[in-house]
Amino acid sequence: METIRKLSEEYAGYLRDESRNSGTAEGIAFPLGTEDVVSLMKECHGKGVRVTVQGARTGLAAAAVPDGGVIMNLSRMNRVLGMRFDGKTYYVTVEPGLSLLEFRKMLSTKRFDSSCFSEESREVYARFAKDGEFFFSPDPTEATASIGGMAACNASGARTYRYGPTRPYIEALTMVLADGRVLREKRGGDRAEGLKARFVCDDGSAIEAELPTLVMPKVKNASGYFVEPDMELIDLLIGSDGSLGAFTEIELRLQPLPSFIWGVSLLFEDEASALDFTLGIQKEEGYAALEFFDSDALDILRSQKKKGAAFAALPEIPPRVSSVIYTEIHADSEEEALERLFTLGSAFEKAGGREEDSWIARDGSELDRLIFFRHAIPESVNMLIDQKRKSGLNITKMSSDMSVPSGELKNVMAMYRSTIKELGLKSAAWGHIGNNHVHFNILPDSEEQYAASKELFKRWAAWVSAHGGAVSAEHGVGKLKADFLTVMYGEEHIDEMRRLKRLFDPKWQLGAGNMFSEKEGI
Ligand SMILES: Cc1cc2nc3c(=O)[nH]c(=O)nc-3n(C[C@H](O)[C@H](O)[C@H](O)COP(=O)(O)OP(=O)(O)OC[C@H]3O[C@@H](n4cnc5c(N)ncnc54)[C@H](O)[C@@H]3O)c2cc1C
């Protein structure tokens, strides 16, 4: 049975996540199964100690950064527990610490360690091995993310444009509460009646909850708890940012892999044309991703390519190019894929594009190169921030994660540009433009600029909230965007969320500081 270890220097890395923020903790534990998590939670509950659940710490909102107490790191719970087939598709049950990267490898090679499988699961596995190809569509760019972290953040990624975020691909969840009780919810299982919800734990005890009355905007959204009348109860747990419990078993739904996956990058000489193209192509179906890179992001890539072997594989971007749109065609026949390519070509031409300014990837290695292009940008910006920190600047990553309705895309881009210019800041922007969700990253040169950009993000949060958008579209709110969540929903709805959390976690032990702070009397 895993015990709580003292947080010695050896574990210092666990005080941080990819947001480059750092916290404090007295102890750390690496449970190996649900029973370990139950026993550790009971111990912490008895002592009234805070618990921060961690996956792979790739989060960008400091949600996995501890605020005192004990770190419960689930990265060693990474087994595949079983498989199921419903006549159409396959379902795989995994432990939360399994990385997306490993899971993808298992799916593409069809090789699972089946030592934990029941006889029934083994039969399904044998069938799966002989069947066609299947995939798990959620794809946060950082594939070292854990499946548990993805479920807790309702992570998205480029392919969310077509397939949606992680939520719809989670069929069942086992969650351990702060007091060690175990709750299991599945899709097609318990639902709320209006806003009244009843969660029944394994020991028969129940949590009777009044769900918040907020109305979620109709945009890509990972801000606060997911709530709507008559909702499936599992959906409240997904996206709960480590604040309601620790997921210990997760059943994932697979989909048949499209037979043709082509990547297409389109190069634009001006941003306005790239935006016009986006708004036009958003009306067409069949594209799995629609990603954007602005001129500053492209400049960073150009300089990375010059500098280092690690980035040598990046394609050459002609100097006249100021924006790139990357899109993916997923089709079941070559004819269908060609038809989509043709539609794309016509829309590109209409937006002033030229044939020689398109890169088309039709096989795996070419596609990997374009995907590497996408991944290289956030990686490079992280490296730039690290360099600035090493040279003595006390700053962290400043990346926006806001989405707006389609009708506001041009307005929000103009608003970002004018406010960045007003403050004389440097930035780089990229991301999921198909979902009207572009990450603007500020690159401060001084601590004054860093402070100014923090204020700027608050202004952006107010603008986006007032225009029907979300302050966090995919990374979750964590600790860094708690203020923005209040701007988006208002204090009354935040109090409703606080009441809900209190029912699951009466001593306010889990994920302290994530989404909203504790408030006396609630
Ligand atoms: C370069 C880069 C690119 C990225 N791109 C994207 C992107 O395109 N889309 C996107 O959505 N995200 C993106 N991310 C953010 C990040 O990868 C995702 O948020 C991911 O889902 C976090 O998973 P994790 O395992 O690292 O979680 P962690 O960072 O360890 O934790 C995140 C939150 O999940 C909670 N948590 C973790 N495991 C569990 C569990 N088992 N039970 C309950 N709560 C748990 C934690 O308490 C915390 O609140 C990117 C990150 C990087 C570094």
Coordinates of C-alpha atoms and ligand atoms in Angstrom, one line a residue:
M1 CA 0.0 0.0 0.0
E2 CA 1.4 3.4 -1.0
T3 CA 2.2 5.8 1.8
I4 CA 2.7 9.6 1.9
R5 CA 6.4 10.4 1.4
K6 CA 8.0 13.6 2.7
L7 CA 8.4 16.1 -0.1
S8 CA 12.2 16.0 -0.4
E9 CA 14.4 17.8 -3.0
E10 CA 14.0 14.7 -5.2
Y11 CA 10.3 15.5 -5.8
A12 CA 10.8 19.3 -6.4
G13 CA 9.7 18.9 -10.0
Y14 CA 6.2 17.9 -8.8
L15 CA 5.7 21.4 -7.4
R16 CA 5.4 22.8 -11.0
D17 CA 3.4 22.3 -14.2
E18 CA 3.8 23.5 -17.7
S19 CA 2.4 26.9 -16.8
R20 CA 5.8 27.5 -15.2
N21 CA 4.1 28.3 -11.9
S22 CA 5.4 26.7 -8.7
G23 CA 3.7 25.8 -5.4
T24 CA 4.4 24.2 -2.0
A25 CA 3.6 20.8 -0.5
E26 CA 4.6 18.8 2.5
G27 CA 4.1 15.3 1.1
I28 CA 3.7 13.3 -2.1
A29 CA 2.1 9.9 -2.9
F30 CA 2.2 7.8 -6.0
P31 CA -0.8 5.4 -5.6
L32 CA -0.9 2.2 -7.7
G33 CA -4.6 1.6 -7.8
T34 CA -8.1 2.7 -6.7
E35 CA -7.6 1.0 -3.2
D36 CA -4.4 3.1 -2.7
V37 CA -6.3 6.3 -3.6
V38 CA -9.1 5.4 -1.3
S39 CA -6.8 4.8 1.6
L40 CA -4.7 7.9 1.0
M41 CA -7.8 10.1 0.7
K42 CA -9.1 8.7 4.0
E43 CA -5.8 9.5 5.7
C44 CA -5.7 13.0 4.4
H45 CA -9.4 13.5 5.2
G46 CA -8.9 12.4 8.8
K47 CA -6.0 14.9 9.2
G48 CA -7.8 17.6 7.2
V49 CA -4.9 17.9 4.8
R50 CA -5.2 19.4 1.3
V51 CA -4.8 17.1 -1.7
T52 CA -3.7 18.2 -5.2
V53 CA -4.4 15.5 -7.8
Q54 CA -1.8 15.4 -10.6
G55 CA -1.6 13.6 -13.9
A56 CA 1.3 14.5 -16.2
R57 CA 1.6 18.2 -15.2
T58 CA 1.3 19.4 -18.8
G59 CA -1.6 21.7 -17.7
L60 CA -1.2 25.4 -18.6
A61 CA -3.5 26.8 -15.8
A62 CA -1.5 25.8 -12.8
A63 CA -4.3 23.4 -11.7
A64 CA -1.9 20.7 -10.8
V65 CA 0.4 23.1 -8.9
P66 CA -0.1 22.3 -5.2
D67 CA -1.1 24.9 -2.6
G68 CA 0.2 23.1 0.5
G69 CA -0.7 19.6 1.8
V70 CA -0.2 16.4 -0.2
I71 CA 0.4 15.8 -3.9
M72 CA -1.5 12.7 -5.2
N73 CA 0.4 12.0 -8.4
L74 CA -1.4 9.3 -10.5
S75 CA 1.2 8.9 -13.2
R76 CA 2.1 5.4 -11.9
M77 CA -1.5 4.2 -12.3
N78 CA -1.2 3.6 -16.1
R79 CA -2.5 0.1 -16.8
V80 CA -5.1 -0.8 -19.4
L81 CA -7.8 -2.6 -17.4
G82 CA -10.2 -4.0 -20.0
M83 CA -12.0 -3.8 -23.3
R84 CA -15.7 -3.9 -24.5
F85 CA -17.4 -4.2 -27.8
D86 CA -21.0 -3.1 -28.4
G87 CA -21.5 -4.4 -31.9
K88 CA -20.3 -1.1 -33.5
T89 CA -17.2 0.1 -31.7
Y90 CA -14.7 -0.6 -28.9
Y91 CA -14.4 0.8 -25.4
V92 CA -11.2 0.6 -23.5
T93 CA -10.9 1.1 -19.7
V94 CA -7.7 2.6 -18.5
E95 CA -6.1 4.0 -15.4
P96 CA -5.8 7.8 -15.3
G97 CA -2.0 8.0 -15.5
L98 CA -1.8 6.4 -18.9
S99 CA -0.4 9.0 -21.3
L100 CA -2.2 9.9 -24.5
L101 CA 1.0 9.1 -26.4
E102 CA 1.2 5.6 -25.0
F103 CA -2.5 5.0 -25.6
R104 CA -2.2 6.1 -29.2
K105 CA 0.8 3.7 -29.7
M106 CA -1.3 0.9 -28.2
L107 CA -4.1 1.6 -30.6
S108 CA -2.0 1.9 -33.7
T109 CA 0.0 -1.2 -33.0
K110 CA -3.0 -3.0 -31.4
R111 CA -0.7 -4.1 -28.6
F112 CA -2.0 -3.9 -25.1
D113 CA -0.6 -5.4 -22.0
S114 CA -3.7 -7.6 -21.3
S115 CA -2.5 -9.0 -18.0
C116 CA -5.3 -7.3 -16.1
F117 CA -8.0 -8.3 -18.6
S118 CA -10.9 -10.6 -17.7
E119 CA -11.7 -13.5 -20.0
E120 CA -14.4 -11.4 -21.7
S121 CA -12.0 -8.5 -22.3
R122 CA -9.5 -11.0 -23.8
E123 CA -12.1 -12.1 -26.3
V124 CA -12.8 -8.5 -27.3
Y125 CA -9.1 -7.9 -27.6
A126 CA -8.7 -10.8 -29.9
R127 CA -11.6 -9.4 -32.1
F128 CA -10.1 -5.9 -32.0
A129 CA -6.7 -7.2 -33.1
K130 CA -8.3 -8.7 -36.3
D131 CA -10.7 -5.7 -36.9
G132 CA -10.0 -2.5 -38.8
E133 CA -8.3 0.5 -37.4
F134 CA -9.7 2.6 -34.5
F135 CA -8.6 5.8 -32.9
F136 CA -9.3 8.1 -29.9
S137 CA -9.9 11.6 -31.3
P138 CA -9.2 14.0 -28.5
D139 CA -5.8 15.5 -29.2
P140 CA -4.4 18.2 -26.9
T141 CA -1.2 19.1 -28.7
E142 CA 0.9 17.9 -25.8
A143 CA 0.5 14.1 -26.2
T144 CA 2.4 13.4 -22.9
A145 CA -0.8 14.5 -21.1
S146 CA -2.5 11.8 -19.0
I147 CA -5.9 10.5 -19.8
G148 CA -7.0 11.5 -16.3
G149 CA -5.8 15.1 -16.8
M150 CA -7.6 15.2 -20.1
A151 CA -10.8 14.1 -18.5
A152 CA -10.4 16.6 -15.6
C153 CA -9.8 19.5 -18.1
N154 CA -12.2 18.2 -20.8
A155 CA -9.2 18.7 -23.0
S156 CA -9.5 19.6 -26.7
G157 CA -7.1 20.0 -29.5
A158 CA -7.0 20.5 -33.3
R159 CA -9.4 17.7 -34.1
T160 CA -12.0 19.0 -31.7
Y161 CA -13.1 21.1 -34.6
R162 CA -14.8 18.0 -36.0
Y163 CA -15.0 15.5 -33.2
G164 CA -15.6 17.7 -30.1
P165 CA -13.6 17.7 -26.8
T166 CA -12.8 14.7 -24.5
R167 CA -16.2 14.7 -22.8
P168 CA -18.2 12.7 -25.4
Y169 CA -15.5 10.0 -25.6
I170 CA -15.7 9.2 -21.9
E171 CA -18.2 6.4 -21.3
A172 CA -17.6 5.7 -17.6
L173 CA -15.7 7.1 -14.7
T174 CA -14.7 5.9 -11.2
M175 CA -14.0 8.8 -8.9
V176 CA -12.7 8.7 -5.3
L177 CA -14.1 11.5 -3.2
A178 CA -12.1 13.5 -0.6
D179 CA -13.4 11.2 2.2
G180 CA -12.5 8.0 0.4
R181 CA -16.0 7.2 -0.9
V182 CA -16.1 5.8 -4.4
L183 CA -18.5 7.1 -7.0
R184 CA -19.1 5.5 -10.4
E185 CA -21.0 7.2 -13.2
K186 CA -21.6 6.1 -16.8
R187 CA -23.0 7.5 -20.0
G188 CA -26.6 6.5 -20.4
G189 CA -26.8 6.2 -16.6
D190 CA -28.0 8.6 -14.0
R191 CA -29.4 12.0 -15.1
A192 CA -30.4 15.1 -13.2
E193 CA -34.1 16.0 -13.0
G194 CA -34.0 19.5 -14.1
L195 CA -31.3 20.9 -11.9
K196 CA -31.7 18.4 -9.1
A197 CA -29.0 15.7 -9.1
R198 CA -28.5 12.6 -6.9
F199 CA -25.1 10.9 -6.9
V200 CA -25.0 7.5 -5.3
C201 CA -21.7 6.2 -4.0
D202 CA -20.6 2.5 -3.8
D203 CA -21.4 2.4 0.0
G204 CA -25.0 3.5 -0.8
S205 CA -24.6 7.0 0.6
A206 CA -25.9 9.8 -1.6
I207 CA -25.0 13.4 -2.5
E208 CA -28.2 15.4 -3.2
A209 CA -27.2 18.4 -5.2
E210 CA -28.8 21.5 -6.6
L211 CA -26.9 22.3 -9.8
P212 CA -25.9 25.9 -10.6
T213 CA -28.4 27.9 -12.6
L214 CA -25.9 29.4 -15.0
V215 CA -26.4 29.1 -18.7
M216 CA -23.2 28.0 -20.5
P217 CA -22.4 30.0 -23.7
K218 CA -22.7 28.1 -27.0
V219 CA -19.0 28.1 -27.7
K220 CA -16.1 25.8 -27.1
N221 CA -15.9 26.0 -23.3
A222 CA -13.9 24.4 -20.4
S223 CA -14.7 27.2 -17.9
G224 CA -16.1 26.0 -14.5
Y225 CA -18.4 23.1 -14.0
F226 CA -20.4 21.8 -16.9
V227 CA -24.1 22.1 -16.0
E228 CA -27.4 22.0 -17.8
P229 CA -30.9 20.9 -17.0
D230 CA -31.5 17.1 -17.2
M231 CA -27.8 16.5 -17.8
E232 CA -26.0 13.2 -17.5
L233 CA -24.3 13.1 -14.1
I234 CA -21.0 11.9 -15.6
D235 CA -20.7 15.2 -17.4
L236 CA -20.4 17.2 -14.1
L237 CA -17.4 15.1 -13.1
I238 CA -15.6 15.6 -16.5
G239 CA -14.0 19.0 -16.6
S240 CA -14.1 19.4 -12.8
D241 CA -10.4 20.3 -12.7
G242 CA -9.4 18.0 -9.8
S243 CA -11.8 19.8 -7.5
L244 CA -14.5 17.1 -6.9
G245 CA -12.5 13.9 -6.7
A246 CA -9.7 11.8 -8.2
F247 CA -10.6 9.7 -11.3
T248 CA -9.1 6.2 -10.9
E249 CA -10.7 4.3 -13.8
I250 CA -11.9 5.8 -17.1
E251 CA -13.7 4.0 -20.0
L252 CA -13.0 5.6 -23.4
R253 CA -14.9 5.2 -26.6
L254 CA -13.0 4.6 -29.8
Q255 CA -14.0 5.5 -33.3
P256 CA -13.2 3.9 -36.7
L257 CA -10.1 5.6 -38.1
P258 CA -11.0 7.4 -41.4
S259 CA -9.2 5.6 -44.3
F260 CA -7.9 8.9 -45.7
I261 CA -6.3 11.6 -43.5
W262 CA -4.6 14.4 -45.4
G263 CA -3.1 17.5 -43.9
V264 CA -3.2 20.8 -45.9
S265 CA -1.3 24.0 -44.9
L266 CA -2.3 27.1 -46.7
L267 CA 0.0 30.1 -46.7
F268 CA -1.5 33.7 -46.7
E269 CA 0.2 37.0 -47.3
D270 CA -2.1 38.8 -45.0
E271 CA -4.1 37.9 -41.9
A272 CA -7.4 39.5 -43.2
S273 CA -7.5 36.9 -46.1
A274 CA -6.8 34.1 -43.6
L275 CA -9.8 35.2 -41.5
D276 CA -12.0 35.5 -44.6
F277 CA -11.0 32.0 -45.7
T278 CA -11.8 30.7 -42.2
L279 CA -15.2 32.2 -42.0
G280 CA -16.0 30.7 -45.5
I281 CA -14.7 27.2 -44.8
Q282 CA -16.4 27.0 -41.4
K283 CA -19.7 26.6 -43.3
E284 CA -18.4 23.4 -45.0
E285 CA -18.4 20.0 -43.4
G286 CA -15.7 17.3 -43.4
Y287 CA -12.6 19.1 -42.1
A288 CA -11.2 17.7 -38.9
A289 CA -9.0 20.7 -37.9
L290 CA -8.7 24.3 -38.8
E291 CA -5.6 25.8 -37.1
F292 CA -4.1 29.3 -37.4
F293 CA -0.5 30.7 -37.0
D294 CA 0.1 34.4 -37.1
S295 CA 3.2 36.3 -38.4
D296 CA 4.8 36.5 -35.0
A297 CA 4.4 32.7 -34.5
L298 CA 5.9 32.1 -38.0
D299 CA 8.8 34.4 -37.2
I300 CA 9.5 32.3 -34.1
L301 CA 9.5 29.1 -36.2
R302 CA 11.8 30.7 -38.8
S303 CA 14.3 31.5 -36.2
Q304 CA 14.0 28.1 -34.5
K305 CA 14.7 26.4 -37.8
K306 CA 17.8 28.5 -38.3
K307 CA 19.0 27.8 -34.8
G308 CA 18.7 24.2 -34.0
A309 CA 18.8 20.6 -35.2
A310 CA 15.7 19.8 -33.2
F311 CA 13.7 22.1 -35.5
A312 CA 15.5 21.5 -38.7
A313 CA 12.6 19.4 -40.0
L314 CA 10.3 22.4 -40.0
P315 CA 9.2 23.4 -43.6
E316 CA 10.7 26.6 -45.0
I317 CA 8.2 29.5 -44.7
P318 CA 8.7 32.1 -47.5
P319 CA 9.3 35.6 -46.0
R320 CA 6.2 37.1 -47.7
V321 CA 3.9 34.7 -45.8
S322 CA 2.2 36.3 -42.8
S323 CA -0.4 33.7 -41.7
V324 CA -0.8 29.9 -42.1
I325 CA -4.0 27.9 -41.8
Y326 CA -3.6 24.1 -41.3
T327 CA -6.5 21.9 -42.0
E328 CA -7.1 18.1 -41.9
I329 CA -9.3 16.2 -44.3
H330 CA -10.7 13.0 -42.9
A331 CA -12.6 10.9 -45.4
D332 CA -13.6 7.3 -46.0
S333 CA -12.8 7.2 -49.7
E334 CA -10.2 8.9 -51.9
E335 CA -13.1 10.4 -54.0
E336 CA -14.5 12.1 -50.9
A337 CA -11.0 13.3 -49.8
L338 CA -10.4 14.8 -53.3
E339 CA -13.8 16.5 -53.3
R340 CA -12.9 18.2 -49.9
L341 CA -9.5 19.1 -51.2
F342 CA -11.2 20.7 -54.2
T343 CA -13.6 22.7 -52.0
L344 CA -10.6 23.9 -49.9
G345 CA -8.7 24.9 -53.1
S346 CA -11.6 27.0 -54.3
A347 CA -12.1 28.7 -51.0
F348 CA -8.3 29.4 -50.8
E349 CA -8.3 30.9 -54.3
K350 CA -11.3 33.0 -53.5
A351 CA -9.4 34.4 -50.5
G352 CA -6.5 35.4 -52.8
G353 CA -4.4 32.2 -52.3
R354 CA -2.2 30.6 -54.9
E355 CA -1.7 26.9 -55.6
E356 CA 2.0 27.0 -54.9
D357 CA 1.2 28.3 -51.5
S358 CA -0.3 25.1 -50.3
W359 CA 1.4 22.1 -48.7
I360 CA -0.4 18.9 -48.9
A361 CA 0.5 15.8 -46.9
R362 CA -1.0 12.6 -48.0
D363 CA 1.1 10.0 -46.1
G364 CA 2.1 9.5 -42.5
S365 CA 5.6 11.0 -42.5
E366 CA 4.5 14.1 -44.4
L367 CA 1.5 14.5 -42.1
D368 CA 3.8 14.1 -39.0
R369 CA 5.9 17.0 -40.4
L370 CA 2.9 19.3 -40.6
I371 CA 1.8 18.2 -37.1
F372 CA 5.3 18.8 -35.8
F373 CA 5.0 22.4 -37.3
R374 CA 1.8 22.8 -35.1
H375 CA 3.5 21.5 -32.0
A376 CA 6.8 23.4 -32.4
I377 CA 5.1 26.7 -31.8
P378 CA 3.9 26.3 -28.2
E379 CA 7.2 24.4 -27.4
S380 CA 9.3 27.2 -28.8
V381 CA 7.3 29.8 -26.8
N382 CA 7.8 27.8 -23.7
M383 CA 11.6 27.7 -24.4
L384 CA 11.6 31.5 -24.9
I385 CA 9.9 32.0 -21.6
D386 CA 12.4 29.7 -19.9
Q387 CA 15.3 31.7 -21.4
K388 CA 13.8 34.9 -20.1
R389 CA 13.4 33.4 -16.7
K390 CA 17.0 32.2 -16.7
S391 CA 18.1 35.7 -17.5
G392 CA 16.5 36.8 -14.3
L393 CA 13.0 37.9 -15.3
N394 CA 10.4 36.7 -12.8
I395 CA 7.6 35.8 -15.4
T396 CA 5.5 32.8 -16.3
K397 CA 3.7 31.8 -19.5
M398 CA 0.9 34.2 -20.5
S399 CA -1.3 32.4 -23.0
S400 CA -5.0 33.3 -23.6
D401 CA -7.5 30.5 -24.0
M402 CA -10.7 32.3 -24.9
S403 CA -13.3 31.4 -27.5
V404 CA -16.1 33.5 -29.0
P405 CA -19.1 32.9 -31.3
S406 CA -18.2 32.8 -35.0
G407 CA -19.8 36.2 -35.6
E408 CA -17.3 37.7 -33.2
L409 CA -14.1 36.2 -34.7
K410 CA -13.0 39.2 -36.7
N411 CA -13.9 41.6 -33.8
V412 CA -12.0 39.7 -31.2
M413 CA -8.9 39.5 -33.4
A414 CA -9.1 43.2 -33.9
M415 CA -9.6 43.8 -30.2
Y416 CA -6.5 41.6 -29.3
R417 CA -4.4 43.4 -31.9
S418 CA -5.3 46.9 -30.9
T419 CA -4.9 46.3 -27.1
I420 CA -1.5 44.6 -27.6
K421 CA -0.4 47.6 -29.7
E422 CA -1.8 50.1 -27.2
L423 CA 0.5 48.6 -24.5
G424 CA 3.5 48.1 -26.7
L425 CA 3.7 44.4 -26.0
K426 CA 5.1 41.5 -28.1
S427 CA 2.9 38.5 -28.8
A428 CA 2.6 35.4 -30.9
A429 CA -0.8 33.9 -31.7
W430 CA -1.9 30.5 -32.9
G431 CA -4.5 27.9 -32.4
H432 CA -7.9 26.6 -33.1
I433 CA -9.4 29.2 -35.3
G434 CA -12.1 26.8 -36.6
N435 CA -13.6 27.0 -33.1
N436 CA -13.0 30.8 -33.0
H437 CA -10.4 30.1 -30.3
V438 CA -7.0 31.5 -30.9
H439 CA -4.3 31.5 -28.2
F440 CA -2.6 34.9 -27.9
N441 CA 0.7 34.6 -26.1
I442 CA 2.3 37.7 -24.6
L443 CA 6.1 37.7 -24.5
P444 CA 7.0 40.2 -21.8
D445 CA 10.5 41.8 -21.9
S446 CA 10.2 43.2 -18.3
E447 CA 8.3 42.5 -15.1
E448 CA 6.4 45.8 -15.8
Q449 CA 5.2 44.3 -19.1
Y450 CA 4.3 41.1 -17.4
A451 CA 2.2 43.0 -14.9
A452 CA 0.6 44.9 -17.7
S453 CA -0.2 41.7 -19.6
K454 CA -2.0 40.3 -16.6
E455 CA -4.2 43.3 -16.5
L456 CA -4.7 43.0 -20.2
F457 CA -6.0 39.4 -19.9
K458 CA -8.6 40.7 -17.4
R459 CA -9.8 43.2 -20.0
W460 CA -9.9 40.4 -22.6
A461 CA -11.9 38.2 -20.2
A462 CA -14.4 41.0 -19.8
W463 CA -14.7 41.6 -23.5
V464 CA -15.1 37.9 -24.4
S465 CA -17.7 37.4 -21.6
A466 CA -19.7 40.4 -22.8
H467 CA -19.7 39.0 -26.4
G468 CA -21.0 35.5 -25.6
G469 CA -17.6 33.7 -25.3
A470 CA -15.7 31.6 -22.7
V471 CA -12.7 32.6 -20.7
S472 CA -11.3 29.1 -20.9
A473 CA -12.1 27.1 -24.0
E474 CA -9.9 24.1 -23.3
H475 CA -7.1 24.3 -20.7
G476 CA -9.4 24.6 -17.8
V477 CA -9.6 27.4 -15.3
G478 CA -7.1 26.1 -12.7
K479 CA -5.6 28.8 -10.5
L480 CA -4.6 31.2 -13.2
K481 CA -8.0 32.0 -14.5
A482 CA -10.1 31.9 -11.4
D483 CA -10.7 35.7 -11.6
F484 CA -11.8 35.4 -15.2
L485 CA -14.4 32.7 -14.2
T486 CA -16.1 35.3 -11.9
V487 CA -16.0 37.8 -14.7
M488 CA -17.7 35.3 -17.0
Y489 CA -20.4 34.0 -14.7
G490 CA -20.7 36.6 -11.9
E491 CA -20.3 36.0 -8.1
E492 CA -23.8 34.5 -7.6
H493 CA -23.1 31.6 -10.0
I494 CA -19.6 31.1 -8.5
D495 CA -21.3 30.8 -5.1
E496 CA -23.6 28.1 -6.6
M497 CA -20.5 26.3 -7.8
R498 CA -18.9 26.6 -4.4
R499 CA -22.0 25.1 -2.8
L500 CA -21.8 22.2 -5.2
K501 CA -18.1 21.6 -4.5
R502 CA -18.8 21.7 -0.7
L503 CA -21.2 18.8 -1.1
F504 CA -18.5 16.6 -2.6
D505 CA -15.6 18.0 -0.6
P506 CA -16.9 19.4 2.7
K507 CA -13.5 20.2 4.1
W508 CA -12.4 21.9 0.8
Q509 CA -9.4 19.7 0.5
L510 CA -9.2 19.0 -3.2
G511 CA -7.5 21.2 -5.8
A512 CA -7.5 24.2 -3.4
G513 CA -7.4 27.4 -5.4
N514 CA -8.7 25.8 -8.6
M515 CA -11.6 27.6 -10.3
F516 CA -12.6 29.7 -7.2
S517 CA -11.4 30.2 -3.7
E518 CA -13.1 28.9 -0.5
K519 CA -15.6 31.4 0.9
E520 CA -16.7 31.4 4.5
G521 CA -20.4 30.4 5.1
I522 CA -20.6 28.5 1.8
Ligands
LIG1 C1 2.8 22.5 -25.5 C2 1.4 22.3 -24.9 C3 0.3 22.3 -25.8 C4 -1.0 22.1 -25.2 N1 -2.0 22.1 -26.1 C5 -3.3 21.8 -25.6 C6 -4.4 21.8 -26.5 O1 -4.3 21.9 -27.7 N2 -5.6 21.5 -26.0 C7 -5.8 21.3 -24.6 O2 -6.9 21.0 -24.2 N3 -4.8 21.3 -23.8 C8 -3.5 21.6 -24.2 N4 -2.5 21.7 -23.4 C9 -2.7 21.6 -21.9 C10 -2.6 20.2 -21.3 O3 -1.9 19.3 -22.1 C11 -4.0 19.6 -21.1 O4 -4.8 20.5 -20.2 C12 -4.0 18.2 -20.4 O5 -5.4 17.7 -20.4 C13 -3.5 18.1 -19.0 O6 -3.3 16.8 -18.6 P1 -2.2 16.4 -17.5 O7 -2.3 14.9 -17.3 O8 -0.9 17.0 -17.8 O9 -2.9 17.1 -16.2 P2 -2.3 17.9 -15.1 O10 -1.6 19.1 -15.6 O11 -1.4 17.0 -14.2 O12 -3.6 18.3 -14.3 C14 -4.5 19.2 -14.8 C15 -5.8 19.2 -14.0 O13 -6.4 17.9 -14.0 C16 -6.5 17.4 -12.7 N5 -6.3 15.9 -12.7 C17 -5.3 15.3 -13.3 N6 -5.5 13.9 -13.2 C18 -6.6 13.8 -12.6 C19 -7.4 12.6 -12.2 N7 -7.0 11.4 -12.4 N8 -8.5 12.8 -11.5 C20 -9.0 14.1 -11.2 N9 -8.4 15.2 -11.6 C21 -7.2 15.0 -12.3 C22 -5.5 18.1 -11.8 O14 -5.9 18.1 -10.5 C23 -5.6 19.4 -12.5 O15 -6.7 20.1 -12.0 C24 -1.2 21.9 -23.8 C25 -0.1 21.8 -23.0 C26 1.2 22.0 -23.5 C27 2.4 22.0 -22.6

